[in-house]
């Protein structure tokens, strides 16, 4: 595994987490002042979301720090799943925020509470929009470089903040200047629904990593294409893939000529690994060579994955990618 590349990715992830924390601290202070000035429930929802963003960003920093730690005797596959755990912690916080905000919005709507004044809320929300756009741009850069799940989940928070701040501005303007009473509460309830939907979406990838979900179909097909280029392979079976943090793991069995010596078979395995690591940087590979034709019937994937179907796609890979597989 390319440790220089991994260290660079870990450094980028830490910087992105620190940037997120800095933005959240700034916005929490500004929005707290705006809530006191306006009495707006929509602004309160925005404050609650940003406060949770701060806690979640701290969890993200902790997650990427733990995930960057080297393998040890108790964690031989590394600590990559710390990112998925941090992401799930963020999902719980977002869900709690959404439920609390929804109850507050309903109470405000039924009680016909009004916004005191809108100017400070509009100014703060506008500044928050600008800061969020800048942070999102930096996070996207880091995600393209590292593929970090924790940073991706944090990015979901701040994407929702764009709509949230726009909603707060619209609610304040409609309630105070246009005279549509109850607009603040309605927008606050909409923000709660948006947060809940974002939490659901953000949880899916984290759950897949924690459950060792297989790679996407297209990625596995490309993996097989690279393996199939070696002329001395007779077949491949029992392919297993997973992702932990920003690290990929794969293991599989290959059929080779049974008359090969151990040294010759080892050479073939090294050549396959070299091709795969060039195409999939950082992947950790475990290959088990079998004499041609040997099949362990107890294995789920005993079919030869290098034997394509009529459309050129491996039937076994398609079966793995089918719903419920």
mmCIF file of C-alpha atoms in Angstrom:
data_model
loop_
_atom_site.group_PDB
_atom_site.id
_atom_site.type_symbol
_atom_site.label_atom_id
_atom_site.label_comp_id
_atom_site.label_asym_id
_atom_site.label_seq_id
_atom_site.Cartn_x
_atom_site.Cartn_y
_atom_site.Cartn_z
ATOM 1 C CA UNK A 1 0.000 0.000 0.000
ATOM 2 C CA UNK A 2 1.291 3.505 -0.866
ATOM 3 C CA UNK A 3 1.769 5.009 2.603
ATOM 4 C CA UNK A 4 2.847 8.407 1.234
ATOM 5 C CA UNK A 5 -0.453 8.654 -0.636
ATOM 6 C CA UNK A 6 -2.384 7.503 2.439
ATOM 7 C CA UNK A 7 -0.631 10.022 4.716
ATOM 8 C CA UNK A 8 -1.442 12.826 2.256
ATOM 9 C CA UNK A 9 -5.110 11.772 2.219
ATOM 10 C CA UNK A 10 -5.230 11.660 6.017
ATOM 11 C CA UNK A 11 -3.733 15.153 6.195
ATOM 12 C CA UNK A 12 -6.337 16.487 3.748
ATOM 13 C CA UNK A 13 -9.154 14.879 5.729
ATOM 14 C CA UNK A 14 -7.922 16.469 8.964
ATOM 15 C CA UNK A 15 -7.678 19.901 7.325
ATOM 16 C CA UNK A 16 -11.220 19.564 5.941
ATOM 17 C CA UNK A 17 -12.524 18.604 9.393
ATOM 18 C CA UNK A 18 -10.769 21.597 10.992
ATOM 19 C CA UNK A 19 -12.184 23.928 8.327
ATOM 20 C CA UNK A 20 -15.669 22.591 9.063
ATOM 21 C CA UNK A 21 -15.213 23.170 12.796
ATOM 22 C CA UNK A 22 -14.003 26.738 12.223
ATOM 23 C CA UNK A 23 -17.008 27.610 10.059
ATOM 24 C CA UNK A 24 -19.417 26.005 12.546
ATOM 25 C CA UNK A 25 -17.976 27.966 15.511
ATOM 26 C CA UNK A 26 -18.362 31.232 13.593
ATOM 27 C CA UNK A 27 -21.936 30.489 12.549
ATOM 28 C CA UNK A 28 -23.102 29.258 15.959
ATOM 29 C CA UNK A 29 -22.137 32.577 17.541
ATOM 30 C CA UNK A 30 -23.782 34.658 14.816
ATOM 31 C CA UNK A 31 -26.987 32.617 14.715
ATOM 32 C CA UNK A 32 -27.360 32.613 18.509
ATOM 33 C CA UNK A 33 -27.331 36.417 18.386
ATOM 34 C CA UNK A 34 -29.848 36.363 15.505
ATOM 35 C CA UNK A 35 -32.241 34.049 17.397
ATOM 36 C CA UNK A 36 -32.228 36.409 20.390
ATOM 37 C CA UNK A 37 -32.819 39.387 18.100
ATOM 38 C CA UNK A 38 -35.588 37.895 15.940
ATOM 39 C CA UNK A 39 -37.344 35.212 17.974
ATOM 40 C CA UNK A 40 -37.600 33.251 14.711
ATOM 41 C CA UNK A 41 -38.220 29.498 14.939
ATOM 42 C CA UNK A 42 -36.747 29.032 11.473
ATOM 43 C CA UNK A 43 -33.590 30.788 12.675
ATOM 44 C CA UNK A 44 -33.665 28.651 15.812
ATOM 45 C CA UNK A 45 -33.771 25.612 13.554
ATOM 46 C CA UNK A 46 -30.810 26.970 11.639
ATOM 47 C CA UNK A 47 -28.940 27.524 14.923
ATOM 48 C CA UNK A 48 -29.763 24.004 16.122
ATOM 49 C CA UNK A 49 -28.552 22.548 12.842
ATOM 50 C CA UNK A 50 -25.293 24.529 12.965
ATOM 51 C CA UNK A 51 -24.698 23.617 16.615
ATOM 52 C CA UNK A 52 -25.130 19.968 15.693
ATOM 53 C CA UNK A 53 -22.846 20.541 12.714
ATOM 54 C CA UNK A 54 -20.207 21.702 15.187
ATOM 55 C CA UNK A 55 -20.586 18.581 17.312
ATOM 56 C CA UNK A 56 -20.700 16.412 14.187
ATOM 57 C CA UNK A 57 -17.594 18.105 12.797
ATOM 58 C CA UNK A 58 -15.766 17.361 16.030
ATOM 59 C CA UNK A 59 -16.879 13.734 15.620
ATOM 60 C CA UNK A 60 -15.644 13.852 12.020
ATOM 61 C CA UNK A 61 -12.238 15.096 13.169
ATOM 62 C CA UNK A 62 -12.069 12.306 15.724
ATOM 63 C CA UNK A 63 -13.222 9.771 13.131
ATOM 64 C CA UNK A 64 -10.657 10.706 10.486
ATOM 65 C CA UNK A 65 -7.933 10.845 13.159
ATOM 66 C CA UNK A 66 -8.721 7.346 14.426
ATOM 67 C CA UNK A 67 -9.106 6.052 10.853
ATOM 68 C CA UNK A 68 -5.640 7.400 9.988
ATOM 69 C CA UNK A 69 -3.958 5.372 12.719
ATOM 70 C CA UNK A 70 -1.754 2.527 11.421
ATOM 71 C CA UNK A 71 -2.697 -1.114 11.750
ATOM 72 C CA UNK A 72 -1.979 -2.678 15.123
ATOM 73 C CA UNK A 73 -2.180 -6.134 16.691
ATOM 74 C CA UNK A 74 -5.844 -5.674 17.603
ATOM 75 C CA UNK A 75 -6.882 -4.005 14.323
ATOM 76 C CA UNK A 76 -5.034 -5.820 11.561
ATOM 77 C CA UNK A 77 -7.327 -4.349 8.887
ATOM 78 C CA UNK A 78 -6.733 -0.811 10.123
ATOM 79 C CA UNK A 79 -9.176 1.623 11.729
ATOM 80 C CA UNK A 80 -11.054 2.767 8.628
ATOM 81 C CA UNK A 81 -14.495 1.938 10.020
ATOM 82 C CA UNK A 82 -14.060 4.753 12.541
ATOM 83 C CA UNK A 83 -15.198 7.034 9.702
ATOM 84 C CA UNK A 84 -18.426 5.076 9.296
ATOM 85 C CA UNK A 85 -19.034 5.214 13.058
ATOM 86 C CA UNK A 86 -18.464 8.982 13.037
ATOM 87 C CA UNK A 87 -20.896 9.270 10.130
ATOM 88 C CA UNK A 88 -23.569 7.300 12.022
ATOM 89 C CA UNK A 89 -23.062 9.522 15.073
ATOM 90 C CA UNK A 90 -23.715 12.527 12.852
ATOM 91 C CA UNK A 91 -26.863 10.882 11.476
ATOM 92 C CA UNK A 92 -28.227 10.413 15.018
ATOM 93 C CA UNK A 93 -27.576 14.079 15.826
ATOM 94 C CA UNK A 94 -29.267 15.267 12.637
ATOM 95 C CA UNK A 95 -32.308 13.080 13.350
ATOM 96 C CA UNK A 96 -32.682 14.421 16.896
ATOM 97 C CA UNK A 97 -32.400 17.982 15.589
ATOM 98 C CA UNK A 98 -35.060 17.344 12.936
ATOM 99 C CA UNK A 99 -37.553 15.890 15.426
ATOM 100 C CA UNK A 100 -37.059 18.707 17.951
ATOM 101 C CA UNK A 101 -37.386 21.387 15.304
ATOM 102 C CA UNK A 102 -40.569 19.851 13.895
ATOM 103 C CA UNK A 103 -42.226 19.922 17.348
ATOM 104 C CA UNK A 104 -41.148 23.538 17.888
ATOM 105 C CA UNK A 105 -42.480 24.578 14.475
ATOM 106 C CA UNK A 106 -45.877 22.974 15.114
ATOM 107 C CA UNK A 107 -46.084 24.671 18.524
ATOM 108 C CA UNK A 108 -45.235 28.059 17.020
ATOM 109 C CA UNK A 109 -47.769 27.654 14.207
ATOM 110 C CA UNK A 110 -50.580 26.711 16.594
ATOM 111 C CA UNK A 111 -49.616 29.477 19.005
ATOM 112 C CA UNK A 112 -49.423 32.145 16.262
ATOM 113 C CA UNK A 113 -46.103 33.509 17.550
ATOM 114 C CA UNK A 114 -44.595 36.256 15.406
ATOM 115 C CA UNK A 115 -41.087 37.229 14.421
ATOM 116 C CA UNK A 116 -39.828 40.319 16.275
ATOM 117 C CA UNK A 117 -37.566 41.757 13.554
ATOM 118 C CA UNK A 118 -35.972 40.292 10.462
ATOM 119 C CA UNK A 119 -32.957 42.424 9.517
ATOM 120 C CA UNK A 120 -30.379 40.733 11.727
ATOM 121 C CA UNK A 121 -31.619 37.292 10.724
ATOM 122 C CA UNK A 122 -31.337 38.074 7.017
ATOM 123 C CA UNK A 123 -27.822 39.496 7.426
ATOM 124 C CA UNK A 124 -26.597 36.503 9.441
ATOM 125 C CA UNK A 125 -28.135 34.011 7.018
ATOM 126 C CA UNK A 126 -26.502 35.771 4.069
ATOM 127 C CA UNK A 127 -23.077 35.597 5.736
ATOM 128 C CA UNK A 128 -23.740 31.942 6.559
ATOM 129 C CA UNK A 129 -24.519 31.261 2.894
ATOM 130 C CA UNK A 130 -21.194 32.715 1.775
ATOM 131 C CA UNK A 131 -19.195 30.794 4.395
ATOM 132 C CA UNK A 132 -21.004 27.554 3.568
ATOM 133 C CA UNK A 133 -20.373 27.871 -0.177
ATOM 134 C CA UNK A 134 -16.641 28.319 0.471
ATOM 135 C CA UNK A 135 -16.527 25.324 2.831
ATOM 136 C CA UNK A 136 -18.445 23.097 0.408
ATOM 137 C CA UNK A 137 -15.999 23.909 -2.381
ATOM 138 C CA UNK A 138 -13.055 22.900 -0.198
ATOM 139 C CA UNK A 139 -14.786 19.729 1.024
ATOM 140 C CA UNK A 140 -15.546 18.654 -2.552
ATOM 141 C CA UNK A 141 -11.860 19.044 -3.393
ATOM 142 C CA UNK A 142 -10.881 16.850 -0.432
ATOM 143 C CA UNK A 143 -13.536 14.219 -1.207
ATOM 144 C CA UNK A 144 -12.308 13.939 -4.803
ATOM 145 C CA UNK A 145 -8.796 13.328 -3.491
ATOM 146 C CA UNK A 146 -9.530 10.993 -0.559
ATOM 147 C CA UNK A 147 -13.054 9.566 -0.907
ATOM 148 C CA UNK A 148 -13.515 10.043 2.860
ATOM 149 C CA UNK A 149 -16.932 8.886 4.100
ATOM 150 C CA UNK A 150 -16.805 11.087 7.204
ATOM 151 C CA UNK A 151 -16.044 14.212 5.152
ATOM 152 C CA UNK A 152 -18.735 13.196 2.627
ATOM 153 C CA UNK A 153 -21.313 12.959 5.413
ATOM 154 C CA UNK A 154 -20.189 16.314 6.794
ATOM 155 C CA UNK A 155 -20.575 17.693 3.271
ATOM 156 C CA UNK A 156 -24.221 16.529 3.299
ATOM 157 C CA UNK A 157 -24.822 18.675 6.403
ATOM 158 C CA UNK A 158 -23.487 21.784 4.787
ATOM 159 C CA UNK A 159 -25.297 21.190 1.506
ATOM 160 C CA UNK A 160 -28.505 21.176 3.493
ATOM 161 C CA UNK A 161 -27.341 24.397 5.163
ATOM 162 C CA UNK A 162 -27.493 26.188 1.813
ATOM 163 C CA UNK A 163 -31.209 25.458 1.509
ATOM 164 C CA UNK A 164 -31.716 25.990 5.222
ATOM 165 C CA UNK A 165 -30.263 29.510 5.171
ATOM 166 C CA UNK A 166 -32.252 30.387 2.056
ATOM 167 C CA UNK A 167 -35.371 29.081 3.789
ATOM 168 C CA UNK A 168 -34.669 31.206 6.849
ATOM 169 C CA UNK A 169 -34.313 34.337 4.693
ATOM 170 C CA UNK A 170 -37.546 33.533 2.855
ATOM 171 C CA UNK A 171 -39.392 32.837 6.123
ATOM 172 C CA UNK A 172 -38.267 36.101 7.709
ATOM 173 C CA UNK A 173 -39.134 38.150 4.636
ATOM 174 C CA UNK A 174 -42.568 36.560 4.192
ATOM 175 C CA UNK A 175 -43.452 36.743 7.875
ATOM 176 C CA UNK A 176 -42.194 40.286 8.566
ATOM 177 C CA UNK A 177 -42.352 42.212 5.291
ATOM 178 C CA UNK A 178 -45.027 40.442 3.244
ATOM 179 C CA UNK A 179 -47.242 39.824 6.246
ATOM 180 C CA UNK A 180 -47.850 36.091 5.740
ATOM 181 C CA UNK A 181 -48.218 34.988 9.345
ATOM 182 C CA UNK A 182 -47.122 31.455 10.111
ATOM 183 C CA UNK A 183 -44.602 31.405 7.244
ATOM 184 C CA UNK A 184 -41.730 31.165 9.734
ATOM 185 C CA UNK A 185 -43.219 28.049 11.349
ATOM 186 C CA UNK A 186 -44.055 26.428 8.011
ATOM 187 C CA UNK A 187 -40.525 26.941 6.725
ATOM 188 C CA UNK A 188 -39.115 25.629 10.011
ATOM 189 C CA UNK A 189 -41.172 22.445 9.610
ATOM 190 C CA UNK A 190 -39.919 22.098 6.040
ATOM 191 C CA UNK A 191 -36.341 22.434 7.295
ATOM 192 C CA UNK A 192 -37.017 19.634 9.787
ATOM 193 C CA UNK A 193 -38.236 17.356 6.989
ATOM 194 C CA UNK A 194 -35.174 18.240 4.903
ATOM 195 C CA UNK A 195 -32.860 17.383 7.799
ATOM 196 C CA UNK A 196 -34.613 14.054 8.328
ATOM 197 C CA UNK A 197 -34.291 13.151 4.651
ATOM 198 C CA UNK A 198 -30.609 14.111 4.679
ATOM 199 C CA UNK A 199 -30.005 11.929 7.735
ATOM 200 C CA UNK A 200 -31.595 8.947 5.991
ATOM 201 C CA UNK A 201 -29.470 9.397 2.891
ATOM 202 C CA UNK A 202 -26.251 9.916 4.841
ATOM 203 C CA UNK A 203 -26.816 6.734 6.833
ATOM 204 C CA UNK A 204 -26.899 4.417 3.827
ATOM 205 C CA UNK A 205 -23.216 4.470 2.843
ATOM 206 C CA UNK A 206 -22.104 4.269 6.472
ATOM 207 C CA UNK A 207 -24.274 1.192 7.009
ATOM 208 C CA UNK A 208 -22.873 -0.394 3.844
ATOM 209 C CA UNK A 209 -19.322 0.043 5.102
ATOM 210 C CA UNK A 210 -20.140 -1.281 8.561
ATOM 211 C CA UNK A 211 -21.842 -4.310 6.973
ATOM 212 C CA UNK A 212 -18.913 -4.922 4.552
ATOM 213 C CA UNK A 213 -21.057 -4.357 1.478
ATOM 214 C CA UNK A 214 -19.529 -5.423 -1.841
ATOM 215 C CA UNK A 215 -18.030 -2.857 -4.205
ATOM 216 C CA UNK A 216 -20.351 -1.371 -6.840
ATOM 217 C CA UNK A 217 -20.984 -3.611 -9.854
ATOM 218 C CA UNK A 218 -19.027 -1.409 -12.283
ATOM 219 C CA UNK A 219 -15.968 -1.375 -10.030
ATOM 220 C CA UNK A 220 -15.987 -5.157 -9.646
ATOM 221 C CA UNK A 221 -16.352 -5.633 -13.399
ATOM 222 C CA UNK A 222 -13.358 -3.358 -14.030
ATOM 223 C CA UNK A 223 -11.408 -5.304 -11.416
ATOM 224 C CA UNK A 224 -12.100 -8.568 -13.270
ATOM 225 C CA UNK A 225 -11.128 -7.000 -16.586
ATOM 226 C CA UNK A 226 -7.683 -6.179 -15.202
ATOM 227 C CA UNK A 227 -7.207 -9.643 -13.690
ATOM 228 C CA UNK A 228 -8.286 -11.343 -16.929
ATOM 229 C CA UNK A 229 -5.408 -9.706 -18.806
ATOM 230 C CA UNK A 230 -2.894 -12.153 -17.293
ATOM 231 C CA UNK A 231 -2.340 -14.992 -19.816
ATOM 232 C CA UNK A 232 -1.495 -17.685 -17.255
ATOM 233 C CA UNK A 233 -4.756 -17.488 -15.321
ATOM 234 C CA UNK A 234 -7.271 -20.265 -15.938
ATOM 235 C CA UNK A 235 -10.075 -18.702 -13.919
ATOM 236 C CA UNK A 236 -11.077 -16.683 -10.868
ATOM 237 C CA UNK A 237 -13.666 -17.445 -8.207
ATOM 238 C CA UNK A 238 -14.806 -16.577 -4.681
ATOM 239 C CA UNK A 239 -14.246 -12.844 -5.162
ATOM 240 C CA UNK A 240 -14.906 -10.813 -2.020
ATOM 241 C CA UNK A 241 -14.629 -7.021 -1.785
ATOM 242 C CA UNK A 242 -15.240 -4.383 0.845
ATOM 243 C CA UNK A 243 -14.352 -0.806 1.763
ATOM 244 C CA UNK A 244 -13.279 0.549 5.146
ATOM 245 C CA UNK A 245 -12.875 4.311 5.338
ATOM 246 C CA UNK A 246 -10.750 5.274 2.341
ATOM 247 C CA UNK A 247 -9.187 1.810 2.019
ATOM 248 C CA UNK A 248 -10.349 -0.974 -0.277
ATOM 249 C CA UNK A 249 -9.890 -4.674 0.463
ATOM 250 C CA UNK A 250 -10.270 -7.592 -1.946
ATOM 251 C CA UNK A 251 -9.612 -11.318 -1.786
ATOM 252 C CA UNK A 252 -10.164 -14.056 -4.353
ATOM 253 C CA UNK A 253 -9.071 -17.485 -5.576
ATOM 254 C CA UNK A 254 -7.474 -18.061 -8.986
ATOM 255 C CA UNK A 255 -6.966 -21.223 -10.996
ATOM 256 C CA UNK A 256 -3.485 -21.817 -12.408
ATOM 257 C CA UNK A 257 -1.771 -24.743 -14.085
ATOM 258 C CA UNK A 258 -1.482 -27.445 -11.434
ATOM 259 C CA UNK A 259 1.992 -28.333 -12.662
ATOM 260 C CA UNK A 260 3.382 -24.921 -11.668
ATOM 261 C CA UNK A 261 5.963 -24.775 -8.911
ATOM 262 C CA UNK A 262 5.299 -22.653 -5.850
ATOM 263 C CA UNK A 263 7.847 -20.154 -7.152
ATOM 264 C CA UNK A 264 6.108 -19.889 -10.538
ATOM 265 C CA UNK A 265 2.679 -19.490 -8.941
ATOM 266 C CA UNK A 266 4.074 -16.807 -6.637
ATOM 267 C CA UNK A 267 5.437 -14.919 -9.655
ATOM 268 C CA UNK A 268 1.998 -14.975 -11.291
ATOM 269 C CA UNK A 269 0.356 -13.657 -8.088
ATOM 270 C CA UNK A 270 2.910 -10.816 -7.894
ATOM 271 C CA UNK A 271 2.267 -9.857 -11.513
ATOM 272 C CA UNK A 272 -1.489 -9.788 -10.914
ATOM 273 C CA UNK A 273 -1.055 -7.627 -7.812
ATOM 274 C CA UNK A 274 1.160 -5.183 -9.705
ATOM 275 C CA UNK A 275 -1.490 -4.726 -12.416
ATOM 276 C CA UNK A 276 -4.284 -4.317 -9.880
ATOM 277 C CA UNK A 277 -2.476 -1.805 -7.657
ATOM 278 C CA UNK A 278 -1.669 0.280 -10.741
ATOM 279 C CA UNK A 279 -5.386 0.421 -11.601
ATOM 280 C CA UNK A 280 -6.697 0.544 -7.996
ATOM 281 C CA UNK A 281 -4.113 2.487 -5.917
ATOM 282 C CA UNK A 282 -4.066 1.627 -2.237
ATOM 283 C CA UNK A 283 -6.143 -1.574 -2.523
ATOM 284 C CA UNK A 284 -5.119 -4.412 -0.210
ATOM 285 C CA UNK A 285 -5.146 -7.740 -2.051
ATOM 286 C CA UNK A 286 -5.202 -11.342 -0.850
ATOM 287 C CA UNK A 287 -4.948 -14.011 -3.571
ATOM 288 C CA UNK A 288 -5.259 -17.768 -3.046
ATOM 289 C CA UNK A 289 -3.945 -19.922 -5.942
ATOM 290 C CA UNK A 290 -5.727 -23.217 -6.729
ATOM 291 C CA UNK A 291 -4.841 -25.943 -9.232
ATOM 292 C CA UNK A 292 -7.021 -25.597 -12.327
ATOM 293 C CA UNK A 293 -10.430 -27.170 -11.840
ATOM 294 C CA UNK A 294 -10.288 -27.411 -8.034
ATOM 295 C CA UNK A 295 -13.593 -26.217 -6.546
ATOM 296 C CA UNK A 296 -14.594 -25.881 -2.910
ATOM 297 C CA UNK A 297 -18.314 -26.558 -3.077
ATOM 298 C CA UNK A 298 -18.869 -24.814 0.250
ATOM 299 C CA UNK A 299 -17.940 -21.444 -1.269
ATOM 300 C CA UNK A 300 -20.666 -19.022 -2.325
ATOM 301 C CA UNK A 301 -18.708 -17.939 -5.394
ATOM 302 C CA UNK A 302 -17.417 -21.169 -6.922
ATOM 303 C CA UNK A 303 -18.277 -20.010 -10.462
ATOM 304 C CA UNK A 304 -15.487 -18.858 -12.765
ATOM 305 C CA UNK A 305 -15.888 -15.071 -12.901
ATOM 306 C CA UNK A 306 -13.573 -14.807 -15.904
ATOM 307 C CA UNK A 307 -16.073 -16.784 -18.000
ATOM 308 C CA UNK A 308 -18.360 -13.997 -19.316
ATOM 309 C CA UNK A 309 -22.009 -14.394 -20.212
ATOM 310 C CA UNK A 310 -23.552 -13.602 -23.632
ATOM 311 C CA UNK A 311 -23.421 -9.852 -22.970
ATOM 312 C CA UNK A 312 -19.814 -9.971 -21.745
ATOM 313 C CA UNK A 313 -20.776 -9.631 -18.081
ATOM 314 C CA UNK A 314 -19.990 -12.281 -15.498
ATOM 315 C CA UNK A 315 -23.257 -14.025 -14.439
ATOM 316 C CA UNK A 316 -21.927 -14.508 -10.912
ATOM 317 C CA UNK A 317 -21.075 -10.808 -10.556
ATOM 318 C CA UNK A 318 -24.538 -9.883 -11.806
ATOM 319 C CA UNK A 319 -26.051 -12.213 -9.217
ATOM 320 C CA UNK A 320 -23.994 -10.553 -6.475
ATOM 321 C CA UNK A 321 -25.240 -7.145 -7.585
ATOM 322 C CA UNK A 322 -28.908 -8.163 -7.752
ATOM 323 C CA UNK A 323 -31.376 -6.700 -5.235
ATOM 324 C CA UNK A 324 -31.344 -8.645 -2.000
ATOM 325 C CA UNK A 325 -28.025 -10.289 -2.801
#
